[in-house]
Tab-separated table of C-alpha atoms in Angstrom:
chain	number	residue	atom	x	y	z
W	15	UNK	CA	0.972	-52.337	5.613
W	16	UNK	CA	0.011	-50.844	2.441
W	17	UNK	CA	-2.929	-48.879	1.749
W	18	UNK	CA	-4.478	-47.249	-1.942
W	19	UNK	CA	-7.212	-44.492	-1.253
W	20	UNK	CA	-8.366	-42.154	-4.659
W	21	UNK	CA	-8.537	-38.391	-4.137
W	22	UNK	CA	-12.444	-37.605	-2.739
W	23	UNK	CA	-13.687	-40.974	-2.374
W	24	UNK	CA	-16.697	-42.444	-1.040
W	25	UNK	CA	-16.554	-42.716	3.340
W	26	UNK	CA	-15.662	-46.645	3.586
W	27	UNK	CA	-14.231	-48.322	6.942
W	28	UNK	CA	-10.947	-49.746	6.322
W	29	UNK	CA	-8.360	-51.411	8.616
W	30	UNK	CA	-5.191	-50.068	8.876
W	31	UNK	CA	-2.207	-50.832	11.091
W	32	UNK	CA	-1.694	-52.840	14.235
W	33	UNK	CA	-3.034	-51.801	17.889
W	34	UNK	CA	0.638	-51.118	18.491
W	35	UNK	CA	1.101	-48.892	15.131
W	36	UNK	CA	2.629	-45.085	16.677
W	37	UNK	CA	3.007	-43.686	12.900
W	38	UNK	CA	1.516	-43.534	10.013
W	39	UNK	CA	3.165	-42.030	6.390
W	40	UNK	CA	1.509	-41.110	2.963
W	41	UNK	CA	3.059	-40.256	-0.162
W	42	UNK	CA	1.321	-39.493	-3.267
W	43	UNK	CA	0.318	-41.978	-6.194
W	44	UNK	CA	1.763	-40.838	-9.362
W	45	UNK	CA	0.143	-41.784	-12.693
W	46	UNK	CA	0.873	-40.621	-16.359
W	47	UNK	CA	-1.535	-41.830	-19.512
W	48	UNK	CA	-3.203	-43.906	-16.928
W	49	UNK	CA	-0.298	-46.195	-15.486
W	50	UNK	CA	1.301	-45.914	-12.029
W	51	UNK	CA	4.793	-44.441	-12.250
W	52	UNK	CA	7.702	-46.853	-11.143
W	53	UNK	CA	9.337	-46.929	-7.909
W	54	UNK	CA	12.042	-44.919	-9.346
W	55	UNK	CA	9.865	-42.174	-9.909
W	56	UNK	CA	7.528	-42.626	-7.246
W	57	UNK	CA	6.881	-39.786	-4.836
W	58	UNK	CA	8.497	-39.874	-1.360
W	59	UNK	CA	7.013	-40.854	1.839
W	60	UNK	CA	5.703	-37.843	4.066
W	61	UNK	CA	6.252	-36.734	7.378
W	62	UNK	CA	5.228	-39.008	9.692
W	63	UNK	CA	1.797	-38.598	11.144
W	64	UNK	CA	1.895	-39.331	15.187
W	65	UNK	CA	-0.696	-41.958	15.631
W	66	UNK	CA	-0.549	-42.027	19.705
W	67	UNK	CA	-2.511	-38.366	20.403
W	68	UNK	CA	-5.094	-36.854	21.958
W	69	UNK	CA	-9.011	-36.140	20.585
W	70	UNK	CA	-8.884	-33.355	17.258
W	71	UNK	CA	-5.074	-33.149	17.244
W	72	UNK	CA	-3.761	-31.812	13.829
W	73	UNK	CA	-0.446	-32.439	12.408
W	74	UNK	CA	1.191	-30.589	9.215
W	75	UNK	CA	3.182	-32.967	6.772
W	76	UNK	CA	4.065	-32.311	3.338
W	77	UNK	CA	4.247	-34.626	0.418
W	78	UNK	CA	7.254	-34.038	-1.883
W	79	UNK	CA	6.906	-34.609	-6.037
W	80	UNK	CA	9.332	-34.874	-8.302
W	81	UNK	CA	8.845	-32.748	-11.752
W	82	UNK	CA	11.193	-35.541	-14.015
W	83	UNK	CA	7.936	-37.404	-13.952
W	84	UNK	CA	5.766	-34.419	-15.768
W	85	UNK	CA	8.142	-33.908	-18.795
W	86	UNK	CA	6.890	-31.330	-21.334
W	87	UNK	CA	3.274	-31.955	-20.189
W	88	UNK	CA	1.047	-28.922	-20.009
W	89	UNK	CA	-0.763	-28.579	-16.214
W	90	UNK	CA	-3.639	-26.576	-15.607
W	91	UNK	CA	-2.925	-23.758	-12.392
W	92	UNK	CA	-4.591	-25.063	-10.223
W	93	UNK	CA	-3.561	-29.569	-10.784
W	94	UNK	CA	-1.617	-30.440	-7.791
W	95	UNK	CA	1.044	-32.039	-9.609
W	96	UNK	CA	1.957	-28.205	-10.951
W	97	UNK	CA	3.971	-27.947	-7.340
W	98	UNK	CA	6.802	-29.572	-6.330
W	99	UNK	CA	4.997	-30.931	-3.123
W	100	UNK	CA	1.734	-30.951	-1.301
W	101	UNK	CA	0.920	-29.409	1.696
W	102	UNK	CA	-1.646	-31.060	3.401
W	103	UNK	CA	-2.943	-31.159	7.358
W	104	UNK	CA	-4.034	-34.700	9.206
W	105	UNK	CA	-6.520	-35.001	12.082
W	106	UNK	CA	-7.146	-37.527	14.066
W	107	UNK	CA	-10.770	-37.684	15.711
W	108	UNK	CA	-12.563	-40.473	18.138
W	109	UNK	CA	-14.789	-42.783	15.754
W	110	UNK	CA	-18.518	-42.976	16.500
W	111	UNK	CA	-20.047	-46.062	18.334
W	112	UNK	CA	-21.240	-47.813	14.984
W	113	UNK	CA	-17.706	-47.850	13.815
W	114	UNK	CA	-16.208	-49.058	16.754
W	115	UNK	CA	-15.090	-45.849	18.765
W	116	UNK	CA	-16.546	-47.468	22.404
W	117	UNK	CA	-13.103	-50.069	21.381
W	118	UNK	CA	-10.751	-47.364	20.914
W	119	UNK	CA	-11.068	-46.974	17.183
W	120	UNK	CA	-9.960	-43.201	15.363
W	121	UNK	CA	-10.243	-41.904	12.342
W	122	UNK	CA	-7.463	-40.311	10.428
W	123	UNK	CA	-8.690	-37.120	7.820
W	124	UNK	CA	-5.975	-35.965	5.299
W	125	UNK	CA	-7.258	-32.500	3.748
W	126	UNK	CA	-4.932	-29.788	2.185
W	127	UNK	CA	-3.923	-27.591	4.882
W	128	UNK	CA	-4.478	-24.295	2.900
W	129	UNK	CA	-7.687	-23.140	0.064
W	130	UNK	CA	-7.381	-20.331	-1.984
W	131	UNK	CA	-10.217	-17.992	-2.680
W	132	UNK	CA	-9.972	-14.889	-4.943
W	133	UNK	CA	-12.956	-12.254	-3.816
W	134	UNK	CA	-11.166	-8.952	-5.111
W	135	UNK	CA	-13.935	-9.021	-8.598
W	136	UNK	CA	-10.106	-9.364	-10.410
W	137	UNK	CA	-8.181	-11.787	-11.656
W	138	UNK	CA	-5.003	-12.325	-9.336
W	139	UNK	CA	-1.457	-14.125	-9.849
W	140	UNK	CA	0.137	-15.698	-6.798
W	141	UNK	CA	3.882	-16.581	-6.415
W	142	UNK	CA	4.735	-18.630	-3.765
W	143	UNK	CA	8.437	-17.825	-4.024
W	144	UNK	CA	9.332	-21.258	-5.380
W	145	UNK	CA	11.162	-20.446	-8.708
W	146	UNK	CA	9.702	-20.971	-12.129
W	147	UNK	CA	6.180	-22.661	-12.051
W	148	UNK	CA	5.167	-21.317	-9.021
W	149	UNK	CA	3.122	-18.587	-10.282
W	150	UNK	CA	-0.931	-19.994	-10.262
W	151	UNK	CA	-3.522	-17.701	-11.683
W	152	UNK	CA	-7.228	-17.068	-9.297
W	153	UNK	CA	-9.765	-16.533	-11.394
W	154	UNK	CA	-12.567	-13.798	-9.899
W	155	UNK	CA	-15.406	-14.943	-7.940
W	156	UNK	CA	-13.997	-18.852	-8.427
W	157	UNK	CA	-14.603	-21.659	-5.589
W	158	UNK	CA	-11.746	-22.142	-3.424
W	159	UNK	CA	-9.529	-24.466	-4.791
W	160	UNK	CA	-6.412	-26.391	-3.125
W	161	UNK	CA	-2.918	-24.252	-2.935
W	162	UNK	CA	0.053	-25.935	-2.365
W	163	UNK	CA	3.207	-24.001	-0.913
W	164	UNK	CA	6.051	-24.194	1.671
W	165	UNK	CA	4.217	-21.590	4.111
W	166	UNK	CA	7.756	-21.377	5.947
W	167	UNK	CA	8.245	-19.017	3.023
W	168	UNK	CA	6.813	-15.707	2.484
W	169	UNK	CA	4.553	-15.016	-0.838
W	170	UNK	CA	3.143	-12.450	-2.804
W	171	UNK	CA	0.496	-11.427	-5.670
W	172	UNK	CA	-0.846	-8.723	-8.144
W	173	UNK	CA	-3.705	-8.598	-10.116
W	174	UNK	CA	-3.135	-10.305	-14.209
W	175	UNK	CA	-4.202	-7.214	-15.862
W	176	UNK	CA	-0.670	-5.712	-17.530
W	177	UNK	CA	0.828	-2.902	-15.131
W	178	UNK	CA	0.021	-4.136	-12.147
W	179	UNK	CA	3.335	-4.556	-9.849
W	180	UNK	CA	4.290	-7.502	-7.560
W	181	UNK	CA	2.588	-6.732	-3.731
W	182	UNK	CA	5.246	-7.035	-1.196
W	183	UNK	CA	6.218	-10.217	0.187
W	184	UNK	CA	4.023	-11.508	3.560
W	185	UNK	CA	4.133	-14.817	5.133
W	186	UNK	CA	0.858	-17.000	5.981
W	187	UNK	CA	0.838	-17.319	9.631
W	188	UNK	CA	-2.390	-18.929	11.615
W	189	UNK	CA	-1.636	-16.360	14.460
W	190	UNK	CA	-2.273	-13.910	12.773
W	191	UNK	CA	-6.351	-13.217	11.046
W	192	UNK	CA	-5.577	-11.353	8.224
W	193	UNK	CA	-2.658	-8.380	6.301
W	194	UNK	CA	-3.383	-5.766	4.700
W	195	UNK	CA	-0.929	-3.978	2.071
W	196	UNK	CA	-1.052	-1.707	-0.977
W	197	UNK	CA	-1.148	-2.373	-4.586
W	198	UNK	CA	-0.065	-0.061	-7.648
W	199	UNK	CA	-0.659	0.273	-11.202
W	200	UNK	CA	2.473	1.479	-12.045
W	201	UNK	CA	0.946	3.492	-15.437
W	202	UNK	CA	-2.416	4.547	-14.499
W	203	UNK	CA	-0.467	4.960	-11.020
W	204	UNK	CA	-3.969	3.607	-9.261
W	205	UNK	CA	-3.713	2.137	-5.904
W	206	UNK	CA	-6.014	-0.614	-4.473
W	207	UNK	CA	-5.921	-1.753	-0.860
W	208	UNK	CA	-6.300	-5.524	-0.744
W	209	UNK	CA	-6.826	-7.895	2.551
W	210	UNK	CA	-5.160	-11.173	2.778
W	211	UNK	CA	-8.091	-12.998	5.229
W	212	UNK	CA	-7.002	-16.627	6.880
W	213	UNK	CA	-10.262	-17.934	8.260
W	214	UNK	CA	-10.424	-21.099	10.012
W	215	UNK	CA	-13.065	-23.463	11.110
W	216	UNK	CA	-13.617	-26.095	13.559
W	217	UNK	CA	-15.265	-28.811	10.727
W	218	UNK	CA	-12.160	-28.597	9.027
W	219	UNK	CA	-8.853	-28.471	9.162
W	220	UNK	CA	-7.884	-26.221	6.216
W	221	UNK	CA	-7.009	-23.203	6.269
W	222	UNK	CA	-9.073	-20.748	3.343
W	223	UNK	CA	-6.849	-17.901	2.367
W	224	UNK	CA	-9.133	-14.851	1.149
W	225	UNK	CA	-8.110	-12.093	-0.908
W	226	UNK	CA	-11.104	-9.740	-0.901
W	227	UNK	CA	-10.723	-5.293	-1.211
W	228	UNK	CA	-10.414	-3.869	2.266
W	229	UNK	CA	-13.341	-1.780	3.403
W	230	UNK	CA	-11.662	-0.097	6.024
W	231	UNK	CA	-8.372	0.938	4.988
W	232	UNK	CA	-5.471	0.638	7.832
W	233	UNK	CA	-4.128	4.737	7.141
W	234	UNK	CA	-5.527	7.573	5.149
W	235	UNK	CA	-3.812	10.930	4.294
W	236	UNK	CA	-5.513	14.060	4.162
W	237	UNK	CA	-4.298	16.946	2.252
W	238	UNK	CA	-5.538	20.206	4.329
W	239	UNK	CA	-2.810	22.642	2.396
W	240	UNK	CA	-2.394	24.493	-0.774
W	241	UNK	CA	0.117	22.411	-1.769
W	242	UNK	CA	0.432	19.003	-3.335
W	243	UNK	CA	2.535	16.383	-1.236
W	244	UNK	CA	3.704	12.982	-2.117
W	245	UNK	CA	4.265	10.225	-0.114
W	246	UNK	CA	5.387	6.347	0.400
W	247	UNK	CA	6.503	3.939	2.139
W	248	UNK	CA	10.124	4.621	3.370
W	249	UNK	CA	12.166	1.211	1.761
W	250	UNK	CA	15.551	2.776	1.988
W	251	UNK	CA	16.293	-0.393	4.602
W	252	UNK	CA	15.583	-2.376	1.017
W	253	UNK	CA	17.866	-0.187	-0.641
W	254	UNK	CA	15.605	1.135	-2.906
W	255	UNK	CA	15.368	4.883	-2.323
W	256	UNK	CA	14.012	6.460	-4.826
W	257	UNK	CA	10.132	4.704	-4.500
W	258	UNK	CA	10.336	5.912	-1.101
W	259	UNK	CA	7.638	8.620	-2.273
W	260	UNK	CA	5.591	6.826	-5.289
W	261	UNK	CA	2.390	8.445	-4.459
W	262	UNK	CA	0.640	12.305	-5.071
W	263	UNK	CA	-2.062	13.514	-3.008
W	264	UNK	CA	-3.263	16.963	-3.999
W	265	UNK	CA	-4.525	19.602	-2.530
W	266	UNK	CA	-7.698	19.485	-0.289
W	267	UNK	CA	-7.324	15.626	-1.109
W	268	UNK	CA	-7.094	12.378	0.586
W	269	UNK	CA	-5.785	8.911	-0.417
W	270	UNK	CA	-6.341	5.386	1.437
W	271	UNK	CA	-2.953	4.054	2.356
W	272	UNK	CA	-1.531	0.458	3.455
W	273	UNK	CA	2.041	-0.504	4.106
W	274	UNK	CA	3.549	-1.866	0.311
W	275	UNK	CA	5.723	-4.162	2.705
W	276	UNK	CA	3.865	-5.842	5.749
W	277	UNK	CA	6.649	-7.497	6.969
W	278	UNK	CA	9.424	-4.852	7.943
W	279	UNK	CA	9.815	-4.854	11.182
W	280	UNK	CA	10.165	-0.692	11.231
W	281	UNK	CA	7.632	0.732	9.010
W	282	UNK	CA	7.902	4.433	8.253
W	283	UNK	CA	6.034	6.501	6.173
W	284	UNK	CA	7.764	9.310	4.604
W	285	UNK	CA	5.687	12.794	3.894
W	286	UNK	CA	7.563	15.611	1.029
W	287	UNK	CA	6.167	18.229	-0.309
W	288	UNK	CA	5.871	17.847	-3.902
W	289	UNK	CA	7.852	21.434	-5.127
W	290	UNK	CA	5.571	22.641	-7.670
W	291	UNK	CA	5.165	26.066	-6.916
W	292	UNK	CA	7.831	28.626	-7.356
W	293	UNK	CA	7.546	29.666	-3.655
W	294	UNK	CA	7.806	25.524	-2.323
W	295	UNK	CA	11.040	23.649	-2.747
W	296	UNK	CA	11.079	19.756	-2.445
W	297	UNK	CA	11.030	19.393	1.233
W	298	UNK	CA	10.464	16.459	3.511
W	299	UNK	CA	7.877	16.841	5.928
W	300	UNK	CA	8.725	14.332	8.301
W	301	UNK	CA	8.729	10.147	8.387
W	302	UNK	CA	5.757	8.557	10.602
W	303	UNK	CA	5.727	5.508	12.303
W	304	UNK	CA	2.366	5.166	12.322
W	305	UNK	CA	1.509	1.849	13.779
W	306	UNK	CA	3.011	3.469	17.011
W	307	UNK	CA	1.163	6.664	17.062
W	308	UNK	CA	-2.414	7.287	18.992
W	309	UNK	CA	-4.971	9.156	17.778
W	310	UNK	CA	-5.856	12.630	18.952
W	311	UNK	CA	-1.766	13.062	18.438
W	312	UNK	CA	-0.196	16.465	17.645
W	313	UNK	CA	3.032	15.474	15.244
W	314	UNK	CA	6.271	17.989	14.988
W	315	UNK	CA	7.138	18.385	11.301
W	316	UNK	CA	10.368	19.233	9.884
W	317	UNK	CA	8.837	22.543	8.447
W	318	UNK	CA	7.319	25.230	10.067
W	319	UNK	CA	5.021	26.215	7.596
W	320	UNK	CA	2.964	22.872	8.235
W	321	UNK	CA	0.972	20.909	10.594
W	322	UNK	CA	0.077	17.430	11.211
W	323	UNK	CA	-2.175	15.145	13.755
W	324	UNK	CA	-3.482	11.902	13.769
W	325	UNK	CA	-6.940	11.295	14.751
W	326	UNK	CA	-9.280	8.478	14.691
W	327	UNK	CA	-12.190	7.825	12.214
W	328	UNK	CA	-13.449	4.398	13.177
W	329	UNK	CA	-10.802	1.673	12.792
W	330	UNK	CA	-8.887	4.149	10.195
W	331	UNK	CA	-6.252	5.989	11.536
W	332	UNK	CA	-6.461	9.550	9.834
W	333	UNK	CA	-3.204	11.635	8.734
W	334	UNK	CA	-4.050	15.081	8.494
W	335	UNK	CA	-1.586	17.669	7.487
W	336	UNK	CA	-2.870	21.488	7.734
W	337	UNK	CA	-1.016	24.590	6.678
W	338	UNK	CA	0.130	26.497	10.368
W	339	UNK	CA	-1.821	29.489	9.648
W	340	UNK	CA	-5.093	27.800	9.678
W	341	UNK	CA	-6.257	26.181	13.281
W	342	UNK	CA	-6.765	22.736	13.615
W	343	UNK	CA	-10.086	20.898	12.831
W	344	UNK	CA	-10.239	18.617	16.504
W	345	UNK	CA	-8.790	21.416	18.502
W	346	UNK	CA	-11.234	23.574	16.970
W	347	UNK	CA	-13.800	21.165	17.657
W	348	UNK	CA	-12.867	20.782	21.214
W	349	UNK	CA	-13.029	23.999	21.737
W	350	UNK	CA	-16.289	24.727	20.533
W	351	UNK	CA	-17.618	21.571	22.614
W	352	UNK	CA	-16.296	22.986	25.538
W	353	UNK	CA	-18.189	26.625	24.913
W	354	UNK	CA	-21.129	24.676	25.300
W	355	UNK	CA	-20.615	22.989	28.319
W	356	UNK	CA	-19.463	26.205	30.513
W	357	UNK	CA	-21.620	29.309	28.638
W	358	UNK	CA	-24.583	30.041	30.810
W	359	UNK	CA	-28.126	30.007	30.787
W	360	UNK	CA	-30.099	32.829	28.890
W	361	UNK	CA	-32.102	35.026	31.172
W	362	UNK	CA	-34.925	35.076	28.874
W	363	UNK	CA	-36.904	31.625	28.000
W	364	UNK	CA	-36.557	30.564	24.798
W	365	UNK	CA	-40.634	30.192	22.701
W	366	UNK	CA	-41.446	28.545	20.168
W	367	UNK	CA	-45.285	28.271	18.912
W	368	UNK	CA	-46.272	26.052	16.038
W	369	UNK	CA	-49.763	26.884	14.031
W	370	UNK	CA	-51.531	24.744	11.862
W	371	UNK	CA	-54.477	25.828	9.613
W	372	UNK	CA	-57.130	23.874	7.953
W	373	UNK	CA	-58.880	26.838	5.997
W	374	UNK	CA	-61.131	24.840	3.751
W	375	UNK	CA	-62.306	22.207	6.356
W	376	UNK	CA	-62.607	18.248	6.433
W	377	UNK	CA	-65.976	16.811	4.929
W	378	UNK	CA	-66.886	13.378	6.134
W	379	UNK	CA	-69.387	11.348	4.362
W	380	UNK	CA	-71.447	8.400	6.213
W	381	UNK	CA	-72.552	5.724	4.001
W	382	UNK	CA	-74.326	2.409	4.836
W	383	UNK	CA	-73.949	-0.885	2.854
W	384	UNK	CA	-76.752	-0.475	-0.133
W	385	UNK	CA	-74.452	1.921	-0.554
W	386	UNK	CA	-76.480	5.476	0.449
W	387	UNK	CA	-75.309	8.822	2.198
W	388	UNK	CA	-77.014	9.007	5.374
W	389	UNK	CA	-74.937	12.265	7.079
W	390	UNK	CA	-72.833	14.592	6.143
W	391	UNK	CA	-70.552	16.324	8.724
W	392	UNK	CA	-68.375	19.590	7.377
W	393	UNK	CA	-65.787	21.455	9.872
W	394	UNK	CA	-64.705	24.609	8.516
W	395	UNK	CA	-62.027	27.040	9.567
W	396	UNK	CA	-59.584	24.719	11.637
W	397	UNK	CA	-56.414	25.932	13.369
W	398	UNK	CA	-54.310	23.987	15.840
W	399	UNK	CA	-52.067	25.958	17.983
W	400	UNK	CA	-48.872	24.851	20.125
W	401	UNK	CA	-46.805	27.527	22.082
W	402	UNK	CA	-43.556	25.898	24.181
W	403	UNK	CA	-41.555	27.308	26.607
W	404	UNK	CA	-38.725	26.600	29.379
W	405	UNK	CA	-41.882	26.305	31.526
W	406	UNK	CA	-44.801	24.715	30.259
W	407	UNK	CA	-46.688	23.593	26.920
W	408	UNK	CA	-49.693	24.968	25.532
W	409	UNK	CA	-52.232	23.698	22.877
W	410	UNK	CA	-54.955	25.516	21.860
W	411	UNK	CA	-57.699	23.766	19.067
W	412	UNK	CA	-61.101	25.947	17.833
W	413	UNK	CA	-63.374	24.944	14.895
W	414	UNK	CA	-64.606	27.927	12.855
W	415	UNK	CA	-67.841	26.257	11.766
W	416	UNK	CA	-69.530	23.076	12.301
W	417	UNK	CA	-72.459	21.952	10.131
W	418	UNK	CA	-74.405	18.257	10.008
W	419	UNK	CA	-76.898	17.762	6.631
W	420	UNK	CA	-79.148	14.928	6.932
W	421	UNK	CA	-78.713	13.163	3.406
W	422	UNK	CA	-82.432	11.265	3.179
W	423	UNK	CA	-84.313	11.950	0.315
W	424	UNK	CA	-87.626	12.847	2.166
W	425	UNK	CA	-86.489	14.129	5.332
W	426	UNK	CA	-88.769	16.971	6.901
W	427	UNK	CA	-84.999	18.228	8.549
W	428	UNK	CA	-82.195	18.095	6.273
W	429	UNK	CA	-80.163	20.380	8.038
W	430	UNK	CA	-79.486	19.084	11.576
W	431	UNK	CA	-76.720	21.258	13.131
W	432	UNK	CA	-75.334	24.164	12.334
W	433	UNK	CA	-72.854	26.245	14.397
W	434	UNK	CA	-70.511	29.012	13.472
């Protein structure tokens, strides 16, 4: 059986297949100036789609398309028919009583599997590795719109503005939330940490890819010496090893840092000290591993004239390299924490006394609706007094003068208190 559904069209009930139907295929319907292509050129059938499953079961398949049947015709980045297949994701849900699910019936949804959404405030290119024409441009703060790719194979991006390099190659995996990596300006020699976010949800079955700035960056380095260092990620493995130090962080500095490749299985950061000086030669400092190393841990460099230790500042694992003459800042810190908890108690009580004064007094004015002043009440020469010890708290309060003028026009007492 033979079916013909348009691209986002209106929910109708349809019947297709037999009871004893265990597959169903889709391919995609290929049109130019408004006439179906021919069976020669028509795309191929896609993997088949397992009819016989459980409730919410999801199944990958991908639609193949050939490019003879686009010629010289100009496609916008983000047309499907730009990629040489679809990717798209089937589910397969119970129907609801009204449409027959108390008799067994199921409904079949056919979404793209993955969504792109750029969230950087940048434009971004994307190549998914798939030769010419598989470059699509993400326009800043655009709505997610479908991406097409063979996720068996990794991809990469960099922002369209001219001197920004390639990232390094990662691979979109569901098990894993999100990676993180570096990306340089190889002329302004800028550096932006950028987040690659797969978030899922259970309405739908696509997958929205997110490329958004990292708040928390993974690493940062902190220069704690008189000297300028430079530093990168050790690609030597790639056989590239001259970048292995692309970086400068100067002194009494610090720098956010990602890995520029995610996916090596042994990533290494490599630490030199830059040779500026007359009295400093280029030198390396030492090569890190630092997805393996804890916070709060002491590192042995390859020179003597510098130290290093990793230590924690919320979810950012902090690289700080200190000259060996000057102690270090958490040891120092621990140190003076434990002072506190062993030195003793003073002999003598610690006082403190707080005094308040109120030279000029308060004046308070009673008034009745018409409006007219009925009483006027004046306190003069207040002082509030606190004094605290180890032992007790004292408050002492005293009013200089107190004085209470009746404010009647014909009163035989206009003064009615007066103390002080």
């Amino acid at each position: 059986d033979f079916l013909d559904t348009s691209s986002r069209a209106e929910f109708e009930i349809l019947m297709l297949g037999e009871e004893s139907s265990t597959r169903l295929t889709v391919r995609k319907r290929l049109e130019r100036k408004g006439r179906l292509a021919t069976n020669g050129g028509a795309s191929p059938w896609s993997d088949p789609i397992p009819l016989q499953t459980g409730q919410n079961t999801k199944h990958d398949l991908s639609i193949l398309a050939p490019r003879e049947m686009f010629g010289n015709e100009s496609l916008s980045s983000d047309d499907p028919r730009r990629f040489d297949r679809l990717i798209l994701r089937s589910s397969i849900v119970n129907a609801g009583e009204r449409f027959g699910g108390h008799l067994g019936t199921k409904l079949i949804h056919i979404v793209n599997r993955y969504s792109v959404l750029n969230d950087t405030g940048r434009d971004i290119e994307i190549d998914s590795n798939g030769g010419p024409g598989s470059i699509i441009v993400v326009n800043a703060a655009s709505r997610p719109h479908p991406f097409h790719f063979d996720d068996s194979r990794p991809i990469r991006f960099r922002f369209k503005e001219y001197g920004w390099t390639w990232s390094g190659l990662f691979n979109i995996r569901s098990n894993r939330r999100e990676v993180t990596m570096r990306v340089r300006h190889k002329m302004k020699n800028h550096t932006v940490i950028v987040t690659v976010e797969v978030r899922g949800t259970k309405k739908s079955a696509t997958s929205l890819l997110v490329f958004r700035q990292c708040n928390h960056p993974p690493f940062r380095l902190e220069n704690h010496t008189m000297h300028p260092l430079c530093f990168g990620q050790a690609l030597s493995v790639l056989g590239n090893e001259e970048s292995e130090c692309d970086s400068l962080l100067l002194q009494y500095q610090s720098a956010d840092f990602a890995w520029d490749e995610p996916e090596l299985r042994r990533r290494v950061l490599t630490v030199k000290s830059s040779g500026s000086t007359s009295s400093m030669e280029d030198k390396t400092l030492g090569r890190f591993v630092l997805d393996r190393i804890a916070p709060g841990t002491a590192l042995q460099l390859e020179n003597d004239l510098f130290t290093a230790e990793v230590v924690a500042d919320g979810p950012t694992r902090v690289l700080c390299i200190s000259d060996a003459s000057m102690p270090r800042i958490s040891s120092f810190r621990q140190d003076e924490f434990d002072y506190f908890q062993h030195v003793e108690e003073a002999s003598k009580p610690l006082t403190m006394t707080l005094v308040t004064k109120i030279s000029h007094g308060i004046g308070i004015s009673v008034v009745d609706f018409s409006p007219k002043e009925l009483l006027y009440i004046r306190l003069e020469d207040i002082q509030i007094e606190k004094r605290t010890d180890t032992k007790k708290d004292d408050v002492n309060f005293s009013i200089g003068s107190i004085k209470l003028n009746n404010q009647l026009w014909v009163t035989p007492y206009p003064v009615l208190l007066k103390m002080g």
